[in-house]
Structure formats: C-alpha cells, structure tokens
mmCIF file with all atom_site columns, C-alpha atoms and ligand atoms in Angstrom:
data_model
loop_
_atom_site.group_PDB
_atom_site.id
_atom_site.type_symbol
_atom_site.label_atom_id
_atom_site.label_alt_id
_atom_site.label_comp_id
_atom_site.label_asym_id
_atom_site.label_entity_id
_atom_site.label_seq_id
_atom_site.pdbx_PDB_ins_code
_atom_site.Cartn_x
_atom_site.Cartn_y
_atom_site.Cartn_z
_atom_site.occupancy
_atom_site.B_iso_or_equiv
_atom_site.pdbx_formal_charge
_atom_site.auth_seq_id
_atom_site.auth_comp_id
_atom_site.auth_asym_id
_atom_site.auth_atom_id
_atom_site.pdbx_PDB_model_num
ATOM   1   C CA  . MET A 1 1   ? -40.028 26.124 -40.674 1.00 0.00 ? 97   MET A CA  1
ATOM   2   C CA  . GLY A 1 2   ? -40.215 27.355 -44.304 1.00 0.00 ? 98   GLY A CA  1
ATOM   3   C CA  . LYS A 1 3   ? -37.300 27.505 -46.680 1.00 0.00 ? 99   LYS A CA  1
ATOM   4   C CA  . SER A 1 4   ? -36.087 31.070 -46.569 1.00 0.00 ? 100  SER A CA  1
ATOM   5   C CA  . GLU A 1 5   ? -32.485 31.187 -47.715 1.00 0.00 ? 101  GLU A CA  1
ATOM   6   C CA  . GLY A 1 6   ? -30.540 29.871 -50.614 1.00 0.00 ? 102  GLY A CA  1
ATOM   7   C CA  . ASN A 1 7   ? -28.289 30.533 -53.537 1.00 0.00 ? 103  ASN A CA  1
ATOM   8   C CA  . LEU A 1 8   ? -28.813 32.408 -56.738 1.00 0.00 ? 104  LEU A CA  1
ATOM   9   C CA  . ALA A 1 9   ? -26.964 30.614 -59.511 1.00 0.00 ? 105  ALA A CA  1
ATOM   10  C CA  . LEU A 1 10  ? -26.315 31.680 -63.063 1.00 0.00 ? 106  LEU A CA  1
ATOM   11  C CA  . LEU A 1 11  ? -26.606 28.754 -65.435 1.00 0.00 ? 107  LEU A CA  1
ATOM   12  C CA  . GLN A 1 12  ? -25.792 28.562 -69.118 1.00 0.00 ? 108  GLN A CA  1
ATOM   13  C CA  . ILE A 1 13  ? -27.335 26.069 -71.538 1.00 0.00 ? 109  ILE A CA  1
ATOM   14  C CA  . LEU A 1 14  ? -25.185 25.305 -74.574 1.00 0.00 ? 110  LEU A CA  1
ATOM   15  C CA  . GLN A 1 15  ? -25.202 23.457 -77.893 1.00 0.00 ? 111  GLN A CA  1
ATOM   16  C CA  . ASP A 1 16  ? -25.962 23.975 -81.531 1.00 0.00 ? 112  ASP A CA  1
ATOM   17  C CA  . THR A 1 17  ? -29.535 24.323 -82.755 1.00 0.00 ? 113  THR A CA  1
ATOM   18  C CA  . GLY A 1 18  ? -32.101 21.527 -82.656 1.00 0.00 ? 114  GLY A CA  1
ATOM   19  C CA  . VAL A 1 19  ? -31.026 19.351 -79.717 1.00 0.00 ? 115  VAL A CA  1
ATOM   20  C CA  . GLY A 1 20  ? -33.786 20.672 -77.456 1.00 0.00 ? 116  GLY A CA  1
ATOM   21  C CA  . LYS A 1 21  ? -32.102 23.307 -75.276 1.00 0.00 ? 117  LYS A CA  1
ATOM   22  C CA  . SER A 1 22  ? -35.070 25.670 -75.238 1.00 0.00 ? 118  SER A CA  1
ATOM   23  C CA  . SER A 1 23  ? -37.474 22.764 -74.771 1.00 0.00 ? 119  SER A CA  1
ATOM   24  C CA  . ILE A 1 24  ? -35.538 21.591 -71.684 1.00 0.00 ? 120  ILE A CA  1
ATOM   25  C CA  . VAL A 1 25  ? -35.634 25.078 -70.174 1.00 0.00 ? 121  VAL A CA  1
ATOM   26  C CA  . CYS A 1 26  ? -39.311 25.432 -71.057 1.00 0.00 ? 122  CYS A CA  1
ATOM   27  C CA  . ARG A 1 27  ? -40.126 22.065 -69.459 1.00 0.00 ? 123  ARG A CA  1
ATOM   28  C CA  . PHE A 1 28  ? -38.118 22.914 -66.337 1.00 0.00 ? 124  PHE A CA  1
ATOM   29  C CA  . VAL A 1 29  ? -39.463 26.443 -65.849 1.00 0.00 ? 125  VAL A CA  1
ATOM   30  C CA  . GLN A 1 30  ? -43.028 26.105 -67.083 1.00 0.00 ? 126  GLN A CA  1
ATOM   31  C CA  . ASP A 1 31  ? -43.627 22.344 -67.268 1.00 0.00 ? 127  ASP A CA  1
ATOM   32  C CA  . HIS A 1 32  ? -44.662 22.771 -70.866 1.00 0.00 ? 128  HIS A CA  1
ATOM   33  C CA  . PHE A 1 33  ? -43.570 21.300 -74.212 1.00 0.00 ? 129  PHE A CA  1
ATOM   34  C CA  . ASP A 1 34  ? -44.205 23.052 -77.509 1.00 0.00 ? 130  ASP A CA  1
ATOM   35  C CA  . HIS A 1 35  ? -43.688 20.966 -80.689 1.00 0.00 ? 131  HIS A CA  1
ATOM   36  C CA  . ASN A 1 36  ? -43.376 24.174 -82.701 1.00 0.00 ? 132  ASN A CA  1
ATOM   37  C CA  . ILE A 1 37  ? -41.055 26.047 -80.397 1.00 0.00 ? 133  ILE A CA  1
ATOM   38  C CA  . SER A 1 38  ? -39.458 28.957 -82.250 1.00 0.00 ? 134  SER A CA  1
ATOM   39  C CA  . PRO A 1 39  ? -35.657 29.215 -82.499 1.00 0.00 ? 135  PRO A CA  1
ATOM   40  C CA  . THR A 1 40  ? -33.895 31.406 -79.946 1.00 0.00 ? 136  THR A CA  1
ATOM   41  C CA  . ILE A 1 41  ? -32.610 34.658 -81.402 1.00 0.00 ? 137  ILE A CA  1
ATOM   42  C CA  . GLY A 1 42  ? -29.446 35.762 -79.589 1.00 0.00 ? 138  GLY A CA  1
ATOM   43  C CA  . ALA A 1 43  ? -30.246 34.669 -76.028 1.00 0.00 ? 139  ALA A CA  1
ATOM   44  C CA  . SER A 1 44  ? -33.305 34.187 -73.866 1.00 0.00 ? 140  SER A CA  1
ATOM   45  C CA  . PHE A 1 45  ? -33.452 34.318 -70.112 1.00 0.00 ? 141  PHE A CA  1
ATOM   46  C CA  . MET A 1 46  ? -35.622 32.509 -67.586 1.00 0.00 ? 142  MET A CA  1
ATOM   47  C CA  . THR A 1 47  ? -35.564 31.956 -63.848 1.00 0.00 ? 143  THR A CA  1
ATOM   48  C CA  . LYS A 1 48  ? -36.792 29.227 -61.559 1.00 0.00 ? 144  LYS A CA  1
ATOM   49  C CA  . THR A 1 49  ? -36.423 28.582 -57.846 1.00 0.00 ? 145  THR A CA  1
ATOM   50  C CA  . VAL A 1 50  ? -36.075 25.005 -56.631 1.00 0.00 ? 146  VAL A CA  1
ATOM   51  C CA  . PRO A 1 51  ? -35.725 23.530 -53.126 1.00 0.00 ? 147  PRO A CA  1
ATOM   52  C CA  . CYS A 1 52  ? -32.318 22.076 -52.372 1.00 0.00 ? 148  CYS A CA  1
ATOM   53  C CA  . GLY A 1 53  ? -32.132 20.449 -48.938 1.00 0.00 ? 149  GLY A CA  1
ATOM   54  C CA  . ASN A 1 54  ? -33.256 23.134 -46.508 1.00 0.00 ? 150  ASN A CA  1
ATOM   55  C CA  . GLU A 1 55  ? -32.425 25.921 -48.875 1.00 0.00 ? 151  GLU A CA  1
ATOM   56  C CA  . LEU A 1 56  ? -33.792 27.402 -52.053 1.00 0.00 ? 152  LEU A CA  1
ATOM   57  C CA  . HIS A 1 57  ? -31.806 27.613 -55.228 1.00 0.00 ? 153  HIS A CA  1
ATOM   58  C CA  . LYS A 1 58  ? -32.776 30.190 -57.779 1.00 0.00 ? 154  LYS A CA  1
ATOM   59  C CA  . PHE A 1 59  ? -31.502 29.458 -61.260 1.00 0.00 ? 155  PHE A CA  1
ATOM   60  C CA  . LEU A 1 60  ? -30.987 32.315 -63.679 1.00 0.00 ? 156  LEU A CA  1
ATOM   61  C CA  . ILE A 1 61  ? -30.848 30.487 -66.992 1.00 0.00 ? 157  ILE A CA  1
ATOM   62  C CA  . TRP A 1 62  ? -29.354 31.845 -70.186 1.00 0.00 ? 158  TRP A CA  1
ATOM   63  C CA  . ASP A 1 63  ? -30.395 29.901 -73.268 1.00 0.00 ? 159  ASP A CA  1
ATOM   64  C CA  . THR A 1 64  ? -28.140 31.126 -76.063 1.00 0.00 ? 160  THR A CA  1
ATOM   65  C CA  . ALA A 1 65  ? -28.855 30.610 -79.730 1.00 0.00 ? 161  ALA A CA  1
ATOM   66  C CA  . GLY A 1 66  ? -26.854 27.724 -81.149 1.00 0.00 ? 162  GLY A CA  1
ATOM   67  C CA  . GLN A 1 67  ? -26.373 29.093 -84.634 1.00 0.00 ? 163  GLN A CA  1
ATOM   68  C CA  . GLU A 1 68  ? -22.796 29.747 -85.679 1.00 0.00 ? 164  GLU A CA  1
ATOM   69  C CA  . ARG A 1 69  ? -23.462 33.480 -86.096 1.00 0.00 ? 165  ARG A CA  1
ATOM   70  C CA  . PHE A 1 70  ? -24.364 33.736 -82.391 1.00 0.00 ? 166  PHE A CA  1
ATOM   71  C CA  . HIS A 1 71  ? -21.529 31.486 -81.160 1.00 0.00 ? 167  HIS A CA  1
ATOM   72  C CA  . SER A 1 72  ? -19.305 34.441 -80.314 1.00 0.00 ? 168  SER A CA  1
ATOM   73  C CA  . LEU A 1 73  ? -21.945 35.667 -77.829 1.00 0.00 ? 169  LEU A CA  1
ATOM   74  C CA  . ALA A 1 74  ? -21.813 32.506 -75.699 1.00 0.00 ? 170  ALA A CA  1
ATOM   75  C CA  . PRO A 1 75  ? -18.719 33.475 -73.617 1.00 0.00 ? 171  PRO A CA  1
ATOM   76  C CA  . MET A 1 76  ? -20.521 36.614 -72.410 1.00 0.00 ? 172  MET A CA  1
ATOM   77  C CA  . TYR A 1 77  ? -22.975 34.317 -70.654 1.00 0.00 ? 173  TYR A CA  1
ATOM   78  C CA  . TYR A 1 78  ? -20.917 31.330 -69.533 1.00 0.00 ? 174  TYR A CA  1
ATOM   79  C CA  . ARG A 1 79  ? -18.044 33.384 -68.093 1.00 0.00 ? 175  ARG A CA  1
ATOM   80  C CA  . GLY A 1 80  ? -20.144 34.414 -65.095 1.00 0.00 ? 176  GLY A CA  1
ATOM   81  C CA  . SER A 1 81  ? -21.971 31.107 -64.687 1.00 0.00 ? 177  SER A CA  1
ATOM   82  C CA  . ALA A 1 82  ? -21.877 28.702 -61.760 1.00 0.00 ? 178  ALA A CA  1
ATOM   83  C CA  . ALA A 1 83  ? -23.050 25.857 -63.976 1.00 0.00 ? 179  ALA A CA  1
ATOM   84  C CA  . ALA A 1 84  ? -23.476 24.918 -67.606 1.00 0.00 ? 180  ALA A CA  1
ATOM   85  C CA  . VAL A 1 85  ? -25.774 22.327 -69.164 1.00 0.00 ? 181  VAL A CA  1
ATOM   86  C CA  . ILE A 1 86  ? -24.457 21.020 -72.462 1.00 0.00 ? 182  ILE A CA  1
ATOM   87  C CA  . VAL A 1 87  ? -27.154 19.211 -74.404 1.00 0.00 ? 183  VAL A CA  1
ATOM   88  C CA  . TYR A 1 88  ? -26.902 16.607 -77.163 1.00 0.00 ? 184  TYR A CA  1
ATOM   89  C CA  . ASP A 1 89  ? -29.571 14.734 -79.070 1.00 0.00 ? 185  ASP A CA  1
ATOM   90  C CA  . ILE A 1 90  ? -29.296 10.965 -78.451 1.00 0.00 ? 186  ILE A CA  1
ATOM   91  C CA  . THR A 1 91  ? -30.520 10.361 -82.030 1.00 0.00 ? 187  THR A CA  1
ATOM   92  C CA  . LYS A 1 92  ? -27.699 12.441 -83.574 1.00 0.00 ? 188  LYS A CA  1
ATOM   93  C CA  . GLN A 1 93  ? -24.091 11.299 -83.223 1.00 0.00 ? 189  GLN A CA  1
ATOM   94  C CA  . ASP A 1 94  ? -22.970 14.664 -84.668 1.00 0.00 ? 190  ASP A CA  1
ATOM   95  C CA  . SER A 1 95  ? -24.500 16.477 -81.720 1.00 0.00 ? 191  SER A CA  1
ATOM   96  C CA  . PHE A 1 96  ? -22.421 14.356 -79.309 1.00 0.00 ? 192  PHE A CA  1
ATOM   97  C CA  . HIS A 1 97  ? -19.316 15.312 -81.264 1.00 0.00 ? 193  HIS A CA  1
ATOM   98  C CA  . THR A 1 98  ? -20.270 19.003 -81.090 1.00 0.00 ? 194  THR A CA  1
ATOM   99  C CA  . LEU A 1 99  ? -20.903 18.653 -77.362 1.00 0.00 ? 195  LEU A CA  1
ATOM   100 C CA  . LYS A 1 100 ? -17.244 17.736 -76.923 1.00 0.00 ? 196  LYS A CA  1
ATOM   101 C CA  . LYS A 1 101 ? -16.255 20.943 -78.714 1.00 0.00 ? 197  LYS A CA  1
ATOM   102 C CA  . TRP A 1 102 ? -18.439 22.995 -76.354 1.00 0.00 ? 198  TRP A CA  1
ATOM   103 C CA  . VAL A 1 103 ? -16.903 21.241 -73.342 1.00 0.00 ? 199  VAL A CA  1
ATOM   104 C CA  . LYS A 1 104 ? -13.410 22.015 -74.659 1.00 0.00 ? 200  LYS A CA  1
ATOM   105 C CA  . GLU A 1 105 ? -14.361 25.655 -75.093 1.00 0.00 ? 201  GLU A CA  1
ATOM   106 C CA  . LEU A 1 106 ? -15.823 25.793 -71.572 1.00 0.00 ? 202  LEU A CA  1
ATOM   107 C CA  . LYS A 1 107 ? -12.701 24.243 -70.092 1.00 0.00 ? 203  LYS A CA  1
ATOM   108 C CA  . GLU A 1 108 ? -10.476 26.721 -71.935 1.00 0.00 ? 204  GLU A CA  1
ATOM   109 C CA  . HIS A 1 109 ? -12.513 29.891 -71.454 1.00 0.00 ? 205  HIS A CA  1
ATOM   110 C CA  . GLY A 1 110 ? -15.149 29.213 -68.784 1.00 0.00 ? 206  GLY A CA  1
ATOM   111 C CA  . PRO A 1 111 ? -14.892 29.756 -65.011 1.00 0.00 ? 207  PRO A CA  1
ATOM   112 C CA  . GLU A 1 112 ? -12.473 27.345 -63.329 1.00 0.00 ? 208  GLU A CA  1
ATOM   113 C CA  . ASN A 1 113 ? -14.989 25.651 -61.040 1.00 0.00 ? 209  ASN A CA  1
ATOM   114 C CA  . ILE A 1 114 ? -18.002 25.651 -63.327 1.00 0.00 ? 210  ILE A CA  1
ATOM   115 C CA  . VAL A 1 115 ? -20.351 22.704 -62.678 1.00 0.00 ? 211  VAL A CA  1
ATOM   116 C CA  . MET A 1 116 ? -20.892 20.866 -65.961 1.00 0.00 ? 212  MET A CA  1
ATOM   117 C CA  . ALA A 1 117 ? -23.934 18.744 -66.693 1.00 0.00 ? 213  ALA A CA  1
ATOM   118 C CA  . ILE A 1 118 ? -24.484 16.761 -69.878 1.00 0.00 ? 214  ILE A CA  1
ATOM   119 C CA  . ALA A 1 119 ? -28.064 16.148 -70.977 1.00 0.00 ? 215  ALA A CA  1
ATOM   120 C CA  . GLY A 1 120 ? -28.703 13.471 -73.623 1.00 0.00 ? 216  GLY A CA  1
ATOM   121 C CA  . ASN A 1 121 ? -32.075 14.781 -74.766 1.00 0.00 ? 217  ASN A CA  1
ATOM   122 C CA  . LYS A 1 122 ? -34.899 13.125 -76.747 1.00 0.00 ? 218  LYS A CA  1
ATOM   123 C CA  . CYS A 1 123 ? -34.644 9.834  -74.839 1.00 0.00 ? 219  CYS A CA  1
ATOM   124 C CA  . ASP A 1 124 ? -38.269 9.216  -75.853 1.00 0.00 ? 220  ASP A CA  1
ATOM   125 C CA  . LEU A 1 125 ? -36.744 8.421  -79.277 1.00 0.00 ? 221  LEU A CA  1
ATOM   126 C CA  . SER A 1 126 ? -34.434 5.683  -77.985 1.00 0.00 ? 222  SER A CA  1
ATOM   127 C CA  . ASP A 1 127 ? -35.554 3.316  -80.772 1.00 0.00 ? 223  ASP A CA  1
ATOM   128 C CA  . ILE A 1 128 ? -33.592 5.530  -83.214 1.00 0.00 ? 224  ILE A CA  1
ATOM   129 C CA  . ARG A 1 129 ? -30.739 6.286  -80.837 1.00 0.00 ? 225  ARG A CA  1
ATOM   130 C CA  . GLU A 1 130 ? -27.262 6.859  -82.299 1.00 0.00 ? 226  GLU A CA  1
ATOM   131 C CA  . VAL A 1 131 ? -25.398 7.625  -79.068 1.00 0.00 ? 227  VAL A CA  1
ATOM   132 C CA  . PRO A 1 132 ? -25.119 4.728  -76.568 1.00 0.00 ? 228  PRO A CA  1
ATOM   133 C CA  . ILE A 1 133 ? -25.625 5.836  -72.973 1.00 0.00 ? 229  ILE A CA  1
ATOM   134 C CA  . LYS A 1 134 ? -22.375 4.054  -72.121 1.00 0.00 ? 230  LYS A CA  1
ATOM   135 C CA  . ASP A 1 135 ? -20.411 6.492  -74.329 1.00 0.00 ? 231  ASP A CA  1
ATOM   136 C CA  . ALA A 1 136 ? -22.017 9.473  -72.625 1.00 0.00 ? 232  ALA A CA  1
ATOM   137 C CA  . LYS A 1 137 ? -21.349 8.080  -69.151 1.00 0.00 ? 233  LYS A CA  1
ATOM   138 C CA  . GLU A 1 138 ? -17.702 7.321  -69.928 1.00 0.00 ? 234  GLU A CA  1
ATOM   139 C CA  . TYR A 1 139 ? -17.168 10.758 -71.407 1.00 0.00 ? 235  TYR A CA  1
ATOM   140 C CA  . ALA A 1 140 ? -18.931 12.525 -68.507 1.00 0.00 ? 236  ALA A CA  1
ATOM   141 C CA  . GLU A 1 141 ? -16.830 10.613 -66.021 1.00 0.00 ? 237  GLU A CA  1
ATOM   142 C CA  . SER A 1 142 ? -13.638 11.578 -67.849 1.00 0.00 ? 238  SER A CA  1
ATOM   143 C CA  . ILE A 1 143 ? -14.452 15.296 -67.487 1.00 0.00 ? 239  ILE A CA  1
ATOM   144 C CA  . GLY A 1 144 ? -16.123 15.130 -64.055 1.00 0.00 ? 240  GLY A CA  1
ATOM   145 C CA  . ALA A 1 145 ? -19.560 16.117 -65.339 1.00 0.00 ? 241  ALA A CA  1
ATOM   146 C CA  . ILE A 1 146 ? -23.053 15.076 -64.305 1.00 0.00 ? 242  ILE A CA  1
ATOM   147 C CA  . VAL A 1 147 ? -24.823 13.102 -67.047 1.00 0.00 ? 243  VAL A CA  1
ATOM   148 C CA  . VAL A 1 148 ? -28.450 12.232 -67.515 1.00 0.00 ? 244  VAL A CA  1
ATOM   149 C CA  . GLU A 1 149 ? -30.698 11.292 -70.429 1.00 0.00 ? 245  GLU A CA  1
ATOM   150 C CA  . THR A 1 150 ? -33.727 13.578 -70.651 1.00 0.00 ? 246  THR A CA  1
ATOM   151 C CA  . SER A 1 151 ? -36.912 13.992 -72.584 1.00 0.00 ? 247  SER A CA  1
ATOM   152 C CA  . ALA A 1 152 ? -38.260 17.515 -72.596 1.00 0.00 ? 248  ALA A CA  1
ATOM   153 C CA  . LYS A 1 153 ? -41.226 16.085 -74.493 1.00 0.00 ? 249  LYS A CA  1
ATOM   154 C CA  . ASN A 1 154 ? -42.185 13.491 -71.872 1.00 0.00 ? 250  ASN A CA  1
ATOM   155 C CA  . ALA A 1 155 ? -40.784 15.345 -68.840 1.00 0.00 ? 251  ALA A CA  1
ATOM   156 C CA  . VAL A 1 156 ? -38.185 12.672 -68.107 1.00 0.00 ? 252  VAL A CA  1
ATOM   157 C CA  . ASN A 1 157 ? -35.261 13.558 -65.807 1.00 0.00 ? 253  ASN A CA  1
ATOM   158 C CA  . ILE A 1 158 ? -35.603 17.323 -66.248 1.00 0.00 ? 254  ILE A CA  1
ATOM   159 C CA  . GLU A 1 159 ? -36.104 18.045 -62.517 1.00 0.00 ? 255  GLU A CA  1
ATOM   160 C CA  . GLU A 1 160 ? -33.380 15.494 -61.720 1.00 0.00 ? 256  GLU A CA  1
ATOM   161 C CA  . LEU A 1 161 ? -30.936 17.285 -64.023 1.00 0.00 ? 257  LEU A CA  1
ATOM   162 C CA  . PHE A 1 162 ? -31.334 20.604 -62.216 1.00 0.00 ? 258  PHE A CA  1
ATOM   163 C CA  . GLN A 1 163 ? -31.479 18.978 -58.761 1.00 0.00 ? 259  GLN A CA  1
ATOM   164 C CA  . GLY A 1 164 ? -28.162 17.274 -59.546 1.00 0.00 ? 260  GLY A CA  1
ATOM   165 C CA  . ILE A 1 165 ? -26.666 20.642 -60.491 1.00 0.00 ? 261  ILE A CA  1
ATOM   166 C CA  . SER A 1 166 ? -28.070 22.255 -57.322 1.00 0.00 ? 262  SER A CA  1
ATOM   167 C CA  . ARG A 1 167 ? -26.329 19.664 -55.198 1.00 0.00 ? 263  ARG A CA  1
ATOM   168 C CA  . GLN A 1 168 ? -22.982 20.288 -56.907 1.00 0.00 ? 264  GLN A CA  1
ATOM   169 C CA  . ILE A 1 169 ? -22.931 24.075 -56.725 1.00 0.00 ? 265  ILE A CA  1
ATOM   170 C CA  . PRO A 1 170 ? -20.749 24.704 -53.662 1.00 0.00 ? 266  PRO A CA  1
ATOM   171 C CA  . PRO A 1 171 ? -22.184 26.519 -50.649 1.00 0.00 ? 267  PRO A CA  1
ATOM   172 C CA  . LEU A 1 172 ? -21.192 30.134 -50.734 1.00 0.00 ? 268  LEU A CA  1
ATOM   173 C CA  . ASP A 1 173 ? -18.763 31.957 -48.573 1.00 0.00 ? 269  ASP A CA  1
ATOM   174 C CA  . PRO A 1 174 ? -20.867 35.049 -47.681 1.00 0.00 ? 270  PRO A CA  1
ATOM   175 C CA  . HIS A 1 175 ? -17.715 37.208 -47.881 1.00 0.00 ? 271  HIS A CA  1
ATOM   176 C CA  . GLU A 1 176 ? -17.111 36.191 -51.490 1.00 0.00 ? 272  GLU A CA  1
ATOM   177 C CA  . ASN A 1 177 ? -20.553 36.772 -52.947 1.00 0.00 ? 273  ASN A CA  1
ATOM   178 C CA  . GLY A 1 178 ? -20.898 36.154 -56.634 1.00 0.00 ? 274  GLY A CA  1
ATOM   179 C CA  . ASN A 1 179 ? -17.392 34.899 -57.348 1.00 0.00 ? 275  ASN A CA  1
ATOM   180 C CA  . ASN A 1 180 ? -18.658 31.676 -58.915 1.00 0.00 ? 276  ASN A CA  1
ATOM   181 C CA  . GLY A 1 181 ? -21.835 32.970 -60.504 1.00 0.00 ? 277  GLY A CA  1
ATOM   182 C CA  . ALA A 1 182 ? -23.800 32.272 -57.341 1.00 0.00 ? 278  ALA A CA  1
ATOM   183 C CA  . ILE A 1 183 ? -25.152 34.772 -54.822 1.00 0.00 ? 279  ILE A CA  1
ATOM   184 C CA  . LYS A 1 184 ? -26.769 34.246 -51.412 1.00 0.00 ? 280  LYS A CA  1
ATOM   185 C CA  . LEU A 1 185 ? -30.539 34.708 -51.518 1.00 0.00 ? 281  LEU A CA  1
ATOM   186 C CA  . GLY A 1 186 ? -32.390 36.347 -48.638 1.00 0.00 ? 282  GLY A CA  1
ATOM   187 C CA  . LYS A 1 187 ? -35.884 35.138 -49.451 1.00 0.00 ? 283  LYS A CA  1
ATOM   188 C CA  . GLN A 1 188 ? -37.738 33.066 -51.992 1.00 0.00 ? 284  GLN A CA  1
ATOM   189 C CA  . THR A 1 189 ? -38.482 34.798 -55.259 1.00 0.00 ? 285  THR A CA  1
ATOM   190 C CA  . SER A 1 190 ? -41.099 33.863 -57.800 1.00 0.00 ? 286  SER A CA  1
ATOM   191 C CA  . GLN A 1 191 ? -40.352 32.185 -61.094 1.00 0.00 ? 287  GLN A CA  1
ATOM   192 C CA  . THR A 1 192 ? -40.685 34.001 -64.363 1.00 0.00 ? 288  THR A CA  1
ATOM   193 C CA  . GLY A 1 193 ? -40.276 32.943 -67.936 1.00 0.00 ? 289  GLY A CA  1
ATOM   194 C CA  . ARG A 1 194 ? -40.087 34.129 -71.492 1.00 0.00 ? 290  ARG A CA  1
ATOM   195 C CA  . ARG A 1 195 ? -40.402 32.762 -74.979 1.00 0.00 ? 291  ARG A CA  1
ATOM   196 C CA  . CYS A 1 196 ? -42.483 29.616 -74.523 1.00 0.00 ? 292  CYS A CA  1
ATOM   197 C CA  . CYS A 1 197 ? -46.135 29.207 -73.475 1.00 0.00 ? 293  CYS A CA  1
HETATM 198 P P1  . LIG B 2 .   ? -32.784 24.137 -79.498 1.00 0.00 ? 1278 LIG B P1  1
HETATM 199 O O1  . LIG B 2 .   ? -32.571 24.725 -80.861 1.00 0.00 ? 1278 LIG B O1  1
HETATM 200 O O2  . LIG B 2 .   ? -31.620 23.313 -79.053 1.00 0.00 ? 1278 LIG B O2  1
HETATM 201 O O3  . LIG B 2 .   ? -33.215 25.129 -78.471 1.00 0.00 ? 1278 LIG B O3  1
HETATM 202 O O4  . LIG B 2 .   ? -33.968 23.045 -79.652 1.00 0.00 ? 1278 LIG B O4  1
HETATM 203 P P2  . LIG B 2 .   ? -35.543 23.238 -79.491 1.00 0.00 ? 1278 LIG B P2  1
HETATM 204 O O5  . LIG B 2 .   ? -35.926 23.251 -78.058 1.00 0.00 ? 1278 LIG B O5  1
HETATM 205 O O6  . LIG B 2 .   ? -35.962 24.423 -80.325 1.00 0.00 ? 1278 LIG B O6  1
HETATM 206 O O7  . LIG B 2 .   ? -36.075 21.861 -80.113 1.00 0.00 ? 1278 LIG B O7  1
HETATM 207 C C1  . LIG B 2 .   ? -35.726 21.458 -81.433 1.00 0.00 ? 1278 LIG B C1  1
HETATM 208 C C2  . LIG B 2 .   ? -36.760 20.431 -81.924 1.00 0.00 ? 1278 LIG B C2  1
HETATM 209 O O8  . LIG B 2 .   ? -36.656 19.239 -81.165 1.00 0.00 ? 1278 LIG B O8  1
HETATM 210 C C3  . LIG B 2 .   ? -38.204 20.917 -81.775 1.00 0.00 ? 1278 LIG B C3  1
HETATM 211 O O9  . LIG B 2 .   ? -38.934 20.453 -82.901 1.00 0.00 ? 1278 LIG B O9  1
HETATM 212 C C4  . LIG B 2 .   ? -38.680 20.244 -80.512 1.00 0.00 ? 1278 LIG B C4  1
HETATM 213 O O10 . LIG B 2 .   ? -40.095 20.020 -80.539 1.00 0.00 ? 1278 LIG B O10 1
HETATM 214 C C5  . LIG B 2 .   ? -37.903 18.908 -80.557 1.00 0.00 ? 1278 LIG B C5  1
HETATM 215 N N1  . LIG B 2 .   ? -37.636 18.376 -79.221 1.00 0.00 ? 1278 LIG B N1  1
HETATM 216 C C6  . LIG B 2 .   ? -37.094 19.018 -78.171 1.00 0.00 ? 1278 LIG B C6  1
HETATM 217 N N2  . LIG B 2 .   ? -36.977 18.213 -77.115 1.00 0.00 ? 1278 LIG B N2  1
HETATM 218 C C7  . LIG B 2 .   ? -37.481 17.006 -77.494 1.00 0.00 ? 1278 LIG B C7  1
HETATM 219 C C8  . LIG B 2 .   ? -37.637 15.732 -76.825 1.00 0.00 ? 1278 LIG B C8  1
HETATM 220 O O11 . LIG B 2 .   ? -37.316 15.538 -75.644 1.00 0.00 ? 1278 LIG B O11 1
HETATM 221 N N3  . LIG B 2 .   ? -38.174 14.716 -77.576 1.00 0.00 ? 1278 LIG B N3  1
HETATM 222 C C9  . LIG B 2 .   ? -38.541 14.886 -78.886 1.00 0.00 ? 1278 LIG B C9  1
HETATM 223 N N4  . LIG B 2 .   ? -39.041 13.821 -79.523 1.00 0.00 ? 1278 LIG B N4  1
HETATM 224 N N5  . LIG B 2 .   ? -38.401 16.069 -79.526 1.00 0.00 ? 1278 LIG B N5  1
HETATM 225 C C10 . LIG B 2 .   ? -37.887 17.114 -78.842 1.00 0.00 ? 1278 LIG B C10 1
#
C-alpha cells in the first residue's frame, strides 16, 4: 500500500550568514550545490516531502537571512515552527559561539516543544576544522538537540539530518491540528523550491 498520510511540519533554519544554511536547504530540496549561491534577502521558502516510517512528512522550510538587519524577522518564522535547524561552520569557532546565542533565543522565545537540530556544516573541510565534534555532541546533549556534521557540498548527512527531525516531531493529535507547527496531511504533495537551481 502507498504512503498516503503524514504530517506537515514548519521548519526554521537559523544562523548568521555564510555557514551554509541555504546550501543545506538547496541540497535537501533539489539535490544541488551552487558554489556561487546568492545571499538570502529577508527569507526564502521551500518545501519537500519525505517518507517517515509509513507516513509522509512534508517540510515547509523557512530560510531566513542571517544578517543582523534581518535578525528581528526571525521570530516571525520560528514561533510557529515544529522544528529548527541551527547551523554552524565546523571551520569557524565564531559560528559555534553564535549558534549558542540562537539556541538561547529559541529557548526564550520559540515554541516550548520545538525540535532542535544542530548541523555542523562544511565537514568536507575537516582538515581546517576549528570546532571538535566532541564539543558539538556535548553541547547538543546538554540542550536535548539532534546533532550531525553535514556537507551540503558533498551531500553528506543532509537526508539523515531531516530524517532525524522527522522521527522527533511528535505524532499529531488530530483534534489539535497545527498547535506545534505541524498539520495532518491527507495526501502526498509535490516538492517545490525557490532561489537555487
Ligand atoms: P548562508 O549564508 O548560511 O545561507 O550560506 P550559503 O549557503 O550562502 O553558503 C555560504 C558559502 O559557503 C558559499 O560560498 C557556499 O558555496 C559555501 N558552502 C556551503 N555549504 C558548504 C559545504 O558543505 N562545504 C563547503 N566547502 N562550502 C560550503
């Protein structure tokens, strides 16, 4: 029997510019990597449906611009989200520090049960790594987040990142549709994208 039901989950991807947020979304949605990807202005939106057990999970992904001048927009997107991916660049210690600030903000102002996933991106550049994986794992454990090192460039662990999130988004009570940024889906919908490719 085909997969015909599932959840619709709003997901927010967060961090300052340059860590590879848009590249991760682009790799996940369109299996494409663009070396000259243009910076996000404001926010961009993409969707992708993935199988999760016997169900389908449709992600509605907001990729918000990381620049300081757009920071105030981020709460508009993460407040209604079931999950958030916070990205850092494994070759930039500063980005790991900033990640902690985003996590703090999410904990203070985000939905109570938001699923948090940390992506240590650019793991293809591990020869110039500044952030040990051990640090990321310890930190993720301390805040109850999923953690994985990814490479949007080489398509490493991108599917796994979103599969891990899918598994953690709680099944919905049909009488409480949408209360955690997730909605019951009646049938599979196609994937669409914007910005890259
Ligand atoms: P954003 O500002 O966080 O959305 O980051 P972008 O997706 O625009 O990427 C910033 C830069 O990092 C671009 O030059 C990308 O080509 C590069 N980049 C993104 N992901 C990777 C990766 O996994 N490996 C490498 N080596 N470069 C990456």
